[in-house]
Tab-separated table of C-alpha atoms in Angstrom:
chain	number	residue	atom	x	y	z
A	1	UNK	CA	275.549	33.183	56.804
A	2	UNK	CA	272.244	31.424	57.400
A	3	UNK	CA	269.743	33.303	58.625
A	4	UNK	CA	266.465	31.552	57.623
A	5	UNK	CA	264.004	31.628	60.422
A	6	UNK	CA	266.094	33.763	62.940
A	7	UNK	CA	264.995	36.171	64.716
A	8	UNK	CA	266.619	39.473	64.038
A	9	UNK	CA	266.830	42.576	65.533
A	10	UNK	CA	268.241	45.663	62.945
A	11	UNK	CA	269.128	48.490	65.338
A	12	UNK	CA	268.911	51.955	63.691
A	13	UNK	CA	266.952	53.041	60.835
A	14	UNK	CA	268.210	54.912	58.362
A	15	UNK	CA	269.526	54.513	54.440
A	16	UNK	CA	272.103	51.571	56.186
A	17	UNK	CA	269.145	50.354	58.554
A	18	UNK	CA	266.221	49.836	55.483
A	19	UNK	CA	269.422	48.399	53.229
A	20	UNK	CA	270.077	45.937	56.000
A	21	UNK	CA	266.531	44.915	57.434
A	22	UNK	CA	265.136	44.703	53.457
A	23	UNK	CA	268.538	41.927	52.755
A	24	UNK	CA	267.653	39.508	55.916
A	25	UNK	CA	263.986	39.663	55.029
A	26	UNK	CA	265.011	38.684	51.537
A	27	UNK	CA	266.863	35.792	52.976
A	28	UNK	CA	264.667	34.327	55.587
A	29	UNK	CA	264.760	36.293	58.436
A	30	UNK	CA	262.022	37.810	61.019
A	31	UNK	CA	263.155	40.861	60.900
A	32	UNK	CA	262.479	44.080	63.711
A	33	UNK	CA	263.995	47.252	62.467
A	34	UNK	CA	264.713	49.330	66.203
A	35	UNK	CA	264.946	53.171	66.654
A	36	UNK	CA	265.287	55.086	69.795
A	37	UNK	CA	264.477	58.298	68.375
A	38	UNK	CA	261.062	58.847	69.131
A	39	UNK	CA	260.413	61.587	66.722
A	40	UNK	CA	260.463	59.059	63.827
A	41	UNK	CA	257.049	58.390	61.941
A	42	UNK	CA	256.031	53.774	62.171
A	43	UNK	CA	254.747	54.778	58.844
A	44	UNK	CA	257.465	56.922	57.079
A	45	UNK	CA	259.674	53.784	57.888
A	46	UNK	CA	257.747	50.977	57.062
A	47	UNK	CA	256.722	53.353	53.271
A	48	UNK	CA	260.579	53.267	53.108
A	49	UNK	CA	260.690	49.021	53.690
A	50	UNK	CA	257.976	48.833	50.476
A	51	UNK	CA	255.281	47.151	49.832
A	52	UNK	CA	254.789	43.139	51.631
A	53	UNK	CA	257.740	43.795	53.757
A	54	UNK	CA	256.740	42.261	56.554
A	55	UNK	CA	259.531	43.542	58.512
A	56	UNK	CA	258.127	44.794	61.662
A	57	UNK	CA	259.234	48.583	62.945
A	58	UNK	CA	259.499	49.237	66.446
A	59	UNK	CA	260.449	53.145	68.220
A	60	UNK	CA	261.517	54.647	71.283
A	61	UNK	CA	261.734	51.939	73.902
A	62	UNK	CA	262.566	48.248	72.800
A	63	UNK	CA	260.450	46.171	75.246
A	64	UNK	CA	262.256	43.351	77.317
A	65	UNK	CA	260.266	40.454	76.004
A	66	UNK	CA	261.934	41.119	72.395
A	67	UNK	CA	265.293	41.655	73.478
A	68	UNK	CA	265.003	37.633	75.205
A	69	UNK	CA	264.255	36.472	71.651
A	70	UNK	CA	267.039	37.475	69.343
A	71	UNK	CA	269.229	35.571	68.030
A	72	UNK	CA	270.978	38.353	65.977
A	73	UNK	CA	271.730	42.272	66.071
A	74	UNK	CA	272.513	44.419	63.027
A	75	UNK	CA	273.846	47.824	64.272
A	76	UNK	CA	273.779	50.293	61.809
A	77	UNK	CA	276.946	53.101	61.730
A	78	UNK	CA	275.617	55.296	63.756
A	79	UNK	CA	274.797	53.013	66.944
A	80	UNK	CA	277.753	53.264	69.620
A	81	UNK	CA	278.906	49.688	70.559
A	82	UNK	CA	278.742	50.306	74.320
A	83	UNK	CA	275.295	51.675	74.817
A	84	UNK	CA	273.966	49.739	77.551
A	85	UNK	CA	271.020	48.030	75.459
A	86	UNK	CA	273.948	46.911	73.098
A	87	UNK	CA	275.886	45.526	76.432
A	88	UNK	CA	272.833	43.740	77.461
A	89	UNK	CA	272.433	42.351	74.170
A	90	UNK	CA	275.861	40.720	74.371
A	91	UNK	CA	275.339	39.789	77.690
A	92	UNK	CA	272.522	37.337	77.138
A	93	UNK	CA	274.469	36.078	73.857
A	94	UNK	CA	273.185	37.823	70.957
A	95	UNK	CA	275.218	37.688	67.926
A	96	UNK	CA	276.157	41.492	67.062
A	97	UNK	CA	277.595	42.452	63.528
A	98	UNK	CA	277.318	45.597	61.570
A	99	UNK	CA	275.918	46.207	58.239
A	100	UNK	CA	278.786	45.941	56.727
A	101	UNK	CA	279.399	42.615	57.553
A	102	UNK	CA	276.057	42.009	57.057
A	103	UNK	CA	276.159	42.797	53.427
A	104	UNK	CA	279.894	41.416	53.159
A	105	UNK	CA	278.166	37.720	53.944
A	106	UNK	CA	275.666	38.154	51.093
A	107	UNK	CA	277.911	39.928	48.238
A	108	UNK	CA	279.644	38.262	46.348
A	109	UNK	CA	282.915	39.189	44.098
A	110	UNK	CA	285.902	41.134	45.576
A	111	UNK	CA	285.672	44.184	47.890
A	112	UNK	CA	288.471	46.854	47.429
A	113	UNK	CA	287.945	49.235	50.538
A	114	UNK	CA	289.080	52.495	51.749
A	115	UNK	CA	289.271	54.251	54.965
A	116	UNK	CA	290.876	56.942	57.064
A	117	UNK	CA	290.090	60.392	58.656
A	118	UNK	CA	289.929	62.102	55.274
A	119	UNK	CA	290.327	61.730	51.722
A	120	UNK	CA	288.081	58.437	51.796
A	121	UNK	CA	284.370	60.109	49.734
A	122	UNK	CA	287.668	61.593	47.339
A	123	UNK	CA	289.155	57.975	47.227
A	124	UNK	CA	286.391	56.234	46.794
A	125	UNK	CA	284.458	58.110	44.167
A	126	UNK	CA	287.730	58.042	42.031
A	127	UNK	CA	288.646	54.228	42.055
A	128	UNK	CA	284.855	53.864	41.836
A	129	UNK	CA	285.188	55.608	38.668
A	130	UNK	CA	288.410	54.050	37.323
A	131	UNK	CA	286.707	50.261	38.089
A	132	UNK	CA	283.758	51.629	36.146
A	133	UNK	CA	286.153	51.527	33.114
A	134	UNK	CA	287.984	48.205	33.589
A	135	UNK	CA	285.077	46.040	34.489
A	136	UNK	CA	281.651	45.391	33.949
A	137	UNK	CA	279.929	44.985	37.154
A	138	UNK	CA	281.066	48.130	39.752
A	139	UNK	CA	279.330	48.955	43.012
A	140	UNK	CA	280.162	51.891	44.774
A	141	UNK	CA	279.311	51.626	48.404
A	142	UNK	CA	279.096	52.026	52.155
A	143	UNK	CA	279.989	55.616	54.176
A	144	UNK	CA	279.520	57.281	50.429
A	145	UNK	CA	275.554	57.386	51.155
A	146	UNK	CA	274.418	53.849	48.962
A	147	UNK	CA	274.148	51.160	51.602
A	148	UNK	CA	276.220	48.112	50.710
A	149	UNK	CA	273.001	45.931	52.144
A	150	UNK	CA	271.037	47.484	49.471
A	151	UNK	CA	272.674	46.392	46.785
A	152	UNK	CA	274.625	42.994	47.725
A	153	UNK	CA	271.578	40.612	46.840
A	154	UNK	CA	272.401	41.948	43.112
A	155	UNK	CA	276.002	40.774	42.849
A	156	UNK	CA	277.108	38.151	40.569
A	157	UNK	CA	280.762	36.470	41.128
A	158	UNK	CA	282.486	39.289	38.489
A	159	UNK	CA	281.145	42.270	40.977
A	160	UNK	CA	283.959	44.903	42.317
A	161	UNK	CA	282.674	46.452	45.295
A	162	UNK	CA	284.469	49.753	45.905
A	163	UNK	CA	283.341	50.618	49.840
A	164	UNK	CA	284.355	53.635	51.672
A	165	UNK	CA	284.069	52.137	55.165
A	166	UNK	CA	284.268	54.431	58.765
A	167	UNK	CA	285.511	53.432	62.178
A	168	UNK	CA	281.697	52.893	62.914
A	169	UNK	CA	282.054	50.465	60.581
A	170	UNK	CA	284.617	48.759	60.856
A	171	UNK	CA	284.415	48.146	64.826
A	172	UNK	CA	282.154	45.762	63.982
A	173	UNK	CA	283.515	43.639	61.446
A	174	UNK	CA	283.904	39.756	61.856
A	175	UNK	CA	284.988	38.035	58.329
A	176	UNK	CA	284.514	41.832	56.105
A	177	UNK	CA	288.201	40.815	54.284
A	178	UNK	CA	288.520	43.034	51.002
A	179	UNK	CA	291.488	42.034	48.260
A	180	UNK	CA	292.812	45.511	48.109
A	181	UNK	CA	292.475	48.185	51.513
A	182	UNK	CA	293.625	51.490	52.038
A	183	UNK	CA	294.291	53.583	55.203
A	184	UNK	CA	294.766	56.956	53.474
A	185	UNK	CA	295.764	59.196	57.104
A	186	UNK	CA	294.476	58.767	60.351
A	187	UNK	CA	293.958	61.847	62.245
A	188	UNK	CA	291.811	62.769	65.674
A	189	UNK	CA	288.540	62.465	65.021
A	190	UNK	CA	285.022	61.246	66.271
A	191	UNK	CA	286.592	60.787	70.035
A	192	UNK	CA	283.266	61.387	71.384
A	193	UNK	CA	282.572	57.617	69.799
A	194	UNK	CA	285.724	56.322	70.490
A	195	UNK	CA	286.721	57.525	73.604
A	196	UNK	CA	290.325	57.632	72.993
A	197	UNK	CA	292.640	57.850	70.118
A	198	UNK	CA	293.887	54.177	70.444
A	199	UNK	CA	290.391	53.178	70.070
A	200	UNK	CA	290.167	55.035	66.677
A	201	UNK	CA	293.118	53.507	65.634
A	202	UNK	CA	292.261	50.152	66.254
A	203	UNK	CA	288.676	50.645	64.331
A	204	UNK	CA	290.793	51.975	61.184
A	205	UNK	CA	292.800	49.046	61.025
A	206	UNK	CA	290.442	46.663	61.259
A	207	UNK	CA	289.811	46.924	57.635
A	208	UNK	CA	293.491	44.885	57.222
A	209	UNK	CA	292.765	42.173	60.152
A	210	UNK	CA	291.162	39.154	57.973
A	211	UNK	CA	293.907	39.917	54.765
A	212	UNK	CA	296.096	37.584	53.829
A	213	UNK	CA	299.496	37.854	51.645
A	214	UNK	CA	297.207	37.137	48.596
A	215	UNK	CA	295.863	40.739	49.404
A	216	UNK	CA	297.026	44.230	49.253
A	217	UNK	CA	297.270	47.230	51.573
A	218	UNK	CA	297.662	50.288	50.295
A	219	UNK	CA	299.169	53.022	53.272
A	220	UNK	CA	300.464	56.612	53.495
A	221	UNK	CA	304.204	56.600	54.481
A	222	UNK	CA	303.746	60.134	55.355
A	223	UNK	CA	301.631	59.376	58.427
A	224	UNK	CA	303.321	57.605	61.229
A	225	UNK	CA	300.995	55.215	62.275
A	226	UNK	CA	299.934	54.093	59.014
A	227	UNK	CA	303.370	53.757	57.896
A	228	UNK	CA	303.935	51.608	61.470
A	229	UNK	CA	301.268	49.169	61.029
A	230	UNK	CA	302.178	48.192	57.482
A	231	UNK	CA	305.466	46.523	59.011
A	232	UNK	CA	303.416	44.239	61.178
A	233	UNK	CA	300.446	43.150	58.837
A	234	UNK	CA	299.706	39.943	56.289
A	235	UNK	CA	298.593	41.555	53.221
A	236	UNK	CA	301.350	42.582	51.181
A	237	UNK	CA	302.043	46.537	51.585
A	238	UNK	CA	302.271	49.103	49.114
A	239	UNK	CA	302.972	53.085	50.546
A	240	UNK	CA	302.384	56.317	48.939
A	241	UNK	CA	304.129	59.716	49.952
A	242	UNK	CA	304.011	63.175	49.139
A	243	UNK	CA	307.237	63.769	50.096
A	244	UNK	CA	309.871	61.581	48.791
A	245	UNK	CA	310.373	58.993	46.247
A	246	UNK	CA	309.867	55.454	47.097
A	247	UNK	CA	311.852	52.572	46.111
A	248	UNK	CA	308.281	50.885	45.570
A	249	UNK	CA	305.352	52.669	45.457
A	250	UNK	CA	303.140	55.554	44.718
A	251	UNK	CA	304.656	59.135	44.904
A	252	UNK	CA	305.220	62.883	44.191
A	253	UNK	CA	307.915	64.460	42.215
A	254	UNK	CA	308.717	67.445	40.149
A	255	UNK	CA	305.178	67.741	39.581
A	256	UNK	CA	304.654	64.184	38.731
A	257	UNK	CA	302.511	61.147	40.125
A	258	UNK	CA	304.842	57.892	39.509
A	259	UNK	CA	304.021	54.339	40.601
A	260	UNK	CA	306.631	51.688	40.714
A	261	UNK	CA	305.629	48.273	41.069
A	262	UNK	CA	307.099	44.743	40.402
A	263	UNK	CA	310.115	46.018	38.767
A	264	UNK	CA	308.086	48.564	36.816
A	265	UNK	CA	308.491	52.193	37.327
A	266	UNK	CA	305.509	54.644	34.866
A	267	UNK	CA	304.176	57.866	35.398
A	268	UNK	CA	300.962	58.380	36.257
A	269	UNK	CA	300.260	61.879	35.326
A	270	UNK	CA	301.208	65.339	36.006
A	271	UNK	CA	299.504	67.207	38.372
A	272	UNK	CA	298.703	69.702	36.267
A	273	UNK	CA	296.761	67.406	34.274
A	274	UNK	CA	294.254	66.892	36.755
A	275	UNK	CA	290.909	69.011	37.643
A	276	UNK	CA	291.306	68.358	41.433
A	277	UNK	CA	293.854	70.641	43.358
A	278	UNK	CA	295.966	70.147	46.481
A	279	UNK	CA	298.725	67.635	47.912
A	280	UNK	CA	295.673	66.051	49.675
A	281	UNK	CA	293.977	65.620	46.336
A	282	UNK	CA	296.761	64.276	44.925
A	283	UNK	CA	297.807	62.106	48.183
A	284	UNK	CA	294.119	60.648	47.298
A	285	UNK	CA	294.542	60.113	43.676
A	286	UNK	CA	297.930	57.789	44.118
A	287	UNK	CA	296.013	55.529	46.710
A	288	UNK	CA	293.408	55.180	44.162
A	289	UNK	CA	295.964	54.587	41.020
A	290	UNK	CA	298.016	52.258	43.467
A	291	UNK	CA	294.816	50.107	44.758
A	292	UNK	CA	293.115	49.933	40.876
A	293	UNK	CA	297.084	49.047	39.692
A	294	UNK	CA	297.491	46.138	42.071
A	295	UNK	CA	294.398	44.630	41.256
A	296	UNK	CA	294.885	44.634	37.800
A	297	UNK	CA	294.263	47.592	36.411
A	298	UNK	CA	295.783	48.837	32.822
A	299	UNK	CA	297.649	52.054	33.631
A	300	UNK	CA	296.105	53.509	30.438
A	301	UNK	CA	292.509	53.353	32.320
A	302	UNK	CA	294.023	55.136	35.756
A	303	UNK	CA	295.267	57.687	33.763
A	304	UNK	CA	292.391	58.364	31.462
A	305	UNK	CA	290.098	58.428	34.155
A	306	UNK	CA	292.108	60.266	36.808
A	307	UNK	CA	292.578	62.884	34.597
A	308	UNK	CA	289.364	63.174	33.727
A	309	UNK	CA	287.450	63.172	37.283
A	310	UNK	CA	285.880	66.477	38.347
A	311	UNK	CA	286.311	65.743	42.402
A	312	UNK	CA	282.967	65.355	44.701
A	313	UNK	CA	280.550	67.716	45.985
A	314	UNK	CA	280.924	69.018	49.165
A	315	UNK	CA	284.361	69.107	48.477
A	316	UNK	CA	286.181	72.434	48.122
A	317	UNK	CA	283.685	72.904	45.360
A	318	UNK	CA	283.653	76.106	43.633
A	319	UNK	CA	280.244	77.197	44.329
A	320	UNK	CA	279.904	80.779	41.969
A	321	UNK	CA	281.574	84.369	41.406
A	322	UNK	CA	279.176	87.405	42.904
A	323	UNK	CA	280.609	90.527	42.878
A	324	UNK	CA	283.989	89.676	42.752
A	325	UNK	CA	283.698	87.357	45.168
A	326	UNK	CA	284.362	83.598	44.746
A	327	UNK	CA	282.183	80.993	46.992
A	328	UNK	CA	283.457	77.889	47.999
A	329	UNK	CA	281.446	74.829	49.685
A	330	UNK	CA	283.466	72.501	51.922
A	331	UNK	CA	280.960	71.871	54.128
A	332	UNK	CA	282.677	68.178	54.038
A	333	UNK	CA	285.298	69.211	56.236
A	334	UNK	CA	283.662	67.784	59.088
A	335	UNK	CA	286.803	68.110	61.538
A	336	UNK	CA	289.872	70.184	62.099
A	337	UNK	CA	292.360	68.197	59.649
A	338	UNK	CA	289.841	68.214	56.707
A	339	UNK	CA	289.031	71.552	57.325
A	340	UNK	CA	293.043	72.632	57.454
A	341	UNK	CA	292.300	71.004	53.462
A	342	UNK	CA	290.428	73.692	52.667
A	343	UNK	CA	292.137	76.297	53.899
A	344	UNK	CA	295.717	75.271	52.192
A	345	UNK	CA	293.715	75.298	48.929
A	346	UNK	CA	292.310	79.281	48.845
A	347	UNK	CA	294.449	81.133	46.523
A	348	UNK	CA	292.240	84.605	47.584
A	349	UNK	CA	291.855	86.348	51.441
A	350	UNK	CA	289.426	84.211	52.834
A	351	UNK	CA	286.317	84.475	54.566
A	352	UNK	CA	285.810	81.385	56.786
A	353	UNK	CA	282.361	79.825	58.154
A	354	UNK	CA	283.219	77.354	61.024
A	355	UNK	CA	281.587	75.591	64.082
A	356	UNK	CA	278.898	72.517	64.474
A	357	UNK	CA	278.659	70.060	66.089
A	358	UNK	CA	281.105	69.190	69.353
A	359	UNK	CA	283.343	66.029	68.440
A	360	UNK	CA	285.441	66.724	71.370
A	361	UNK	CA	288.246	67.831	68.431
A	362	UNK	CA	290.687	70.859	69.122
A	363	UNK	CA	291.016	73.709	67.239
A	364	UNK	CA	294.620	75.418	67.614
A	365	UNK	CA	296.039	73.281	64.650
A	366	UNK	CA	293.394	74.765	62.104
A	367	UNK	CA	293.325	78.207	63.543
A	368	UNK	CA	297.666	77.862	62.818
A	369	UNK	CA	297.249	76.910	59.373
A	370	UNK	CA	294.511	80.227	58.880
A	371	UNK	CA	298.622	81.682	58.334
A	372	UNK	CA	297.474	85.166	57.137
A	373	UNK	CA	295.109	83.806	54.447
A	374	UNK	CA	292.036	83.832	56.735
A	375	UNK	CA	290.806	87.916	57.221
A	376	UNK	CA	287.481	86.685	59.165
A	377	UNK	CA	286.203	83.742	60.817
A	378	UNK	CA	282.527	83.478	61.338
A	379	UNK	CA	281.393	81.203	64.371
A	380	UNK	CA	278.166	79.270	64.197
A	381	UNK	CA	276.777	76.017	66.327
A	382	UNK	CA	277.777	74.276	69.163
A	383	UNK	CA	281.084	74.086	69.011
A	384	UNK	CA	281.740	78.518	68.393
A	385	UNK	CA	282.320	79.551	72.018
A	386	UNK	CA	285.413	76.487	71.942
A	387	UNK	CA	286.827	77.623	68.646
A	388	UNK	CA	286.767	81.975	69.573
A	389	UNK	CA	288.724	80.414	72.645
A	390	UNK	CA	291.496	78.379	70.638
A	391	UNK	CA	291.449	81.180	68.610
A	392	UNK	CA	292.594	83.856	70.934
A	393	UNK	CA	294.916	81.009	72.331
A	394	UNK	CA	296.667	81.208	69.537
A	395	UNK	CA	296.238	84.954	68.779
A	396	UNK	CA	293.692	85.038	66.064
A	397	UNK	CA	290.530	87.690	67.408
A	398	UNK	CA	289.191	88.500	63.744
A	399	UNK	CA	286.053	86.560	64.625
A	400	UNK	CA	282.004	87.279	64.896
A	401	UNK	CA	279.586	85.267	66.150
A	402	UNK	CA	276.554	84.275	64.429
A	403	UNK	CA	273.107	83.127	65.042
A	404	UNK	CA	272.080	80.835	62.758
A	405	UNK	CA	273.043	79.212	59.335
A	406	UNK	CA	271.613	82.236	57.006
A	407	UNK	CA	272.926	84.740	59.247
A	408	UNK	CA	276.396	83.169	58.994
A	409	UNK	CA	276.540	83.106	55.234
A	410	UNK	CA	275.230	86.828	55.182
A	411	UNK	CA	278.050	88.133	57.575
A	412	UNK	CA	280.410	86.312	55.689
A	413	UNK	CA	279.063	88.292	52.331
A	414	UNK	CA	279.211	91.165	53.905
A	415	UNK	CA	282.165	90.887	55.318
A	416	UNK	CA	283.882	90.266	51.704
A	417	UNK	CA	285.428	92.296	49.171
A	418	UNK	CA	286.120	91.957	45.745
A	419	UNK	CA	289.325	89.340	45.321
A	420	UNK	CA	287.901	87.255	48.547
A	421	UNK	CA	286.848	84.068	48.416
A	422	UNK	CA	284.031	83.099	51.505
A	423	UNK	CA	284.562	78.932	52.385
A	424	UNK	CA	282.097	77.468	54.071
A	425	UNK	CA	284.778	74.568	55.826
A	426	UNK	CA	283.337	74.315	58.926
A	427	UNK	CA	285.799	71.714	61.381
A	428	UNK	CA	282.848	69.967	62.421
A	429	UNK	CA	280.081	68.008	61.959
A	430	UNK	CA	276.834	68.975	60.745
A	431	UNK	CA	274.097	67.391	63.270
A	432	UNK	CA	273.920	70.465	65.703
A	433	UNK	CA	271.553	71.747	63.067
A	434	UNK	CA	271.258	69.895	60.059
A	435	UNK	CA	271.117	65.964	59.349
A	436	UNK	CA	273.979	65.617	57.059
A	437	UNK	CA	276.967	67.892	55.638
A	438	UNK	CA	274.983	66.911	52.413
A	439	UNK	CA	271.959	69.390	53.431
A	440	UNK	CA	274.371	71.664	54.681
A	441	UNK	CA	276.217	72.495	51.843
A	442	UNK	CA	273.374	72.485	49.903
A	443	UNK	CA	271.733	75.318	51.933
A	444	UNK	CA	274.839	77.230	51.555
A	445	UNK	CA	274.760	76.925	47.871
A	446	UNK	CA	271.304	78.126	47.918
A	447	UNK	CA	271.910	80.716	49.767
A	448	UNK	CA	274.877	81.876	47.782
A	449	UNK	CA	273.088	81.756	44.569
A	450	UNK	CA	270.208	83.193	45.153
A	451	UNK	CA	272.439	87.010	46.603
């Protein structure tokens, strides 16, 4: 991609939005880095670009006279493709790709990627890890918070990019072709993006489209539309299941991870062997044994490192023990299916924090799988009149409202006995009151240890 003297608009500026405007300037480009949100500071974000950027930062409204000299627009994740500046952009012939393509045109090396509802910050940390022992040069990047335009300009030939990459992502992809994908589940979520399921879909496959049968897609059998689309793409196909054994493949039994694979059949590990719990976890360890293994990967390495990795923050991660009490932070399960995660993994009577931000998700199927372990369900944000309604749908009433973040936690303490655990696994996303589910857990761990 050439983009020497071009004029180039970067729409959105955060982590993904500095990553991509400080790449084109490195390459040529006059670059204008555009925000809507008028709260942001001209000179927080140009502090952020460094020192001689020359990269010029414009917020609130982007005047007409700019938009008529574009050539190209980088949308960062968290722009929606159909806003109507975006439409008007395409209208007068603007060139739109995302970062990730962006940053796919300047990298060099092979991509392995991963996507999917959940699973994928699991996923991607753990083949990130394994790479880390097989070859030299490893970036981990994209939806795992390091921008992928912040480091391509450092790759050599011998790089391994491992890239979690979202539906925001991926709708904007032109030539973004890794050598291995994954499409660990694919599960209602972000419809208030998307618009409709089918929409979804489509974005989460889109990180197969530009494969060919030189590359690899790794899919979960379990899920039916994963397990669909591997019959009808190029790259060649390799499932995973938790629930039966597969001719070839990646799956569960007896306690056992096996892989079998050109004629080869070797166990991975048992599943007592590892530090992270749950058929979810280990649903996320085989796509990350069977991607590494395809590529090239000793089976020695997997297994060293997946027995050795710890799982990610955020994460059903065991906060502390007060009183009797054990506190657990999920405050990545960002929407009903995650959250369902982190209920199926509470060995104690649970005390559940919920609600956030409105996705347009429902709630019934979580509130089904509280199946007696759940005692309480505290109800914060947005989205807590619309849960306490599902809720009583489905017969649940042991809920309390709260009225802010602090008082949430507290209720839930108090609300606990010795042999409890409280979860903070909310169902949604974080942005009613916090910027990320990053700050959000960390708040709750603060909170907790500090009773």
């Amino acid at each position: 991609m050439d983009v020497k003297g071009k004029n180039v608009l970067v729409f959105g500026a955060g982590i993904s939005g500095i990553g991509a405007a400080g790449l084109l300037e490195t390459h040529g480009a006059s670059v204008i880095l555009y925000d809507g949100n008028q709260k942001l500071k001209e000179e927080s974000l140009q502090e952020k670009l460094g020192k001689g950027s020359k990269v010029r930062v414009v917020i609130g409204e982007l005047p007409c006279e700019t938009l008529d000299t574009l050539d190209m627009a980088v949308l960062s994740p968290g722009v929606p493709t159909d806003l109507p500046i975006v439409q008007e952009m395409k209208k007068t012939g603007v060139s739109i790709i995302g970062e990730i393509e962006l940053a796919y045109q300047f990298g060099k090396g092979d991509v392995l990627a991963i996507t999917g509802t959940n699973g994928k910050t699991t996923t991607t940390s753990l083949l990130g890890e394994i790479m880390k022992n097989a070859r030299e040069e490893v970036y981990v990047v994209g939806n795992i918070g390091n921008p992928y335009t912040k480091v391509a300009g450092e790759m050599t030939d011998q790089a391994v990019t491992v890239a979690e990459v979202s539906s925001f992502q991926l709708e904007t992809i032109c030539e973004f072709r890794p050598k291995v994908s994954a499409i660990l589940n694919i599960t209602p979520d972000h419809l208030n993006r998307h618009h409709t399921m089918e929409a979804y879909i489509q974005a989460k496959k889109n990180v197969a489209k530009n494969q060919t049968e030189e590359d690899y897609c790794i899919l979960n059998y379990e899920d039916k539309v994963t397990r669909e689309f591997g019959k009808n793409i190029r790259a060649k196909v390799l499932y995973f299941s938790s629930q039966r054994k597969l001719e070839e493949g990646i799956w569960l039994e007896d306690g056992g991870l096996f892989l079998s694979f050109g004629g080869n059949e070797e166990l991975i590990c048992h599943t007592d062997e590892l530090k992270i719990l749950g058929t979810h976890n280990f649903e996320n360890v085989m796509a990350a044994a069977g991607m590494a293994y395809v590529y090239g990967v000793p089976m020695e390495i997997i297994r060293d490192t997946v027995k050795s990795f710890g799982g990610v923050e955020h994460r059903i991660e065991y906060v502390t023990e007060k009183n009797g009490v054990a506190y657990y932070n999920d405050s990545k399960g960002t929407n009903p299916d995650a959250a369902i995660k982190g209920i199926q993994a509470m060995k104690r009577p649970t005390v559940l924090i919920g609600g956030g931000y409105d996705k347009d998700s429902e709630y019934t199927e979580w509130i089904e799988s509280f199946e007696g372990k759940v005692k309480k369900l505290i109800l914060l944000g947005e989205t807590k009149e619309k849960i306490a309604k599902d809720a009583e749908k489905c017969g649940f009433t042991d809920y309390l409202f709260a009225d802010s973040f602090e008082d949430a936690v507290h209720l839930a303490v108090a609300q606990a006995v010795p042999g409890d655990a409280v979860l903070l696994s909310p169902a949604c996303a974080s942005w009613d009151m916090f910027p990320s589910y990053e700050v959000r857990g960390d708040k709750f761990k603060e909170i907790v240890n500090s009773l």
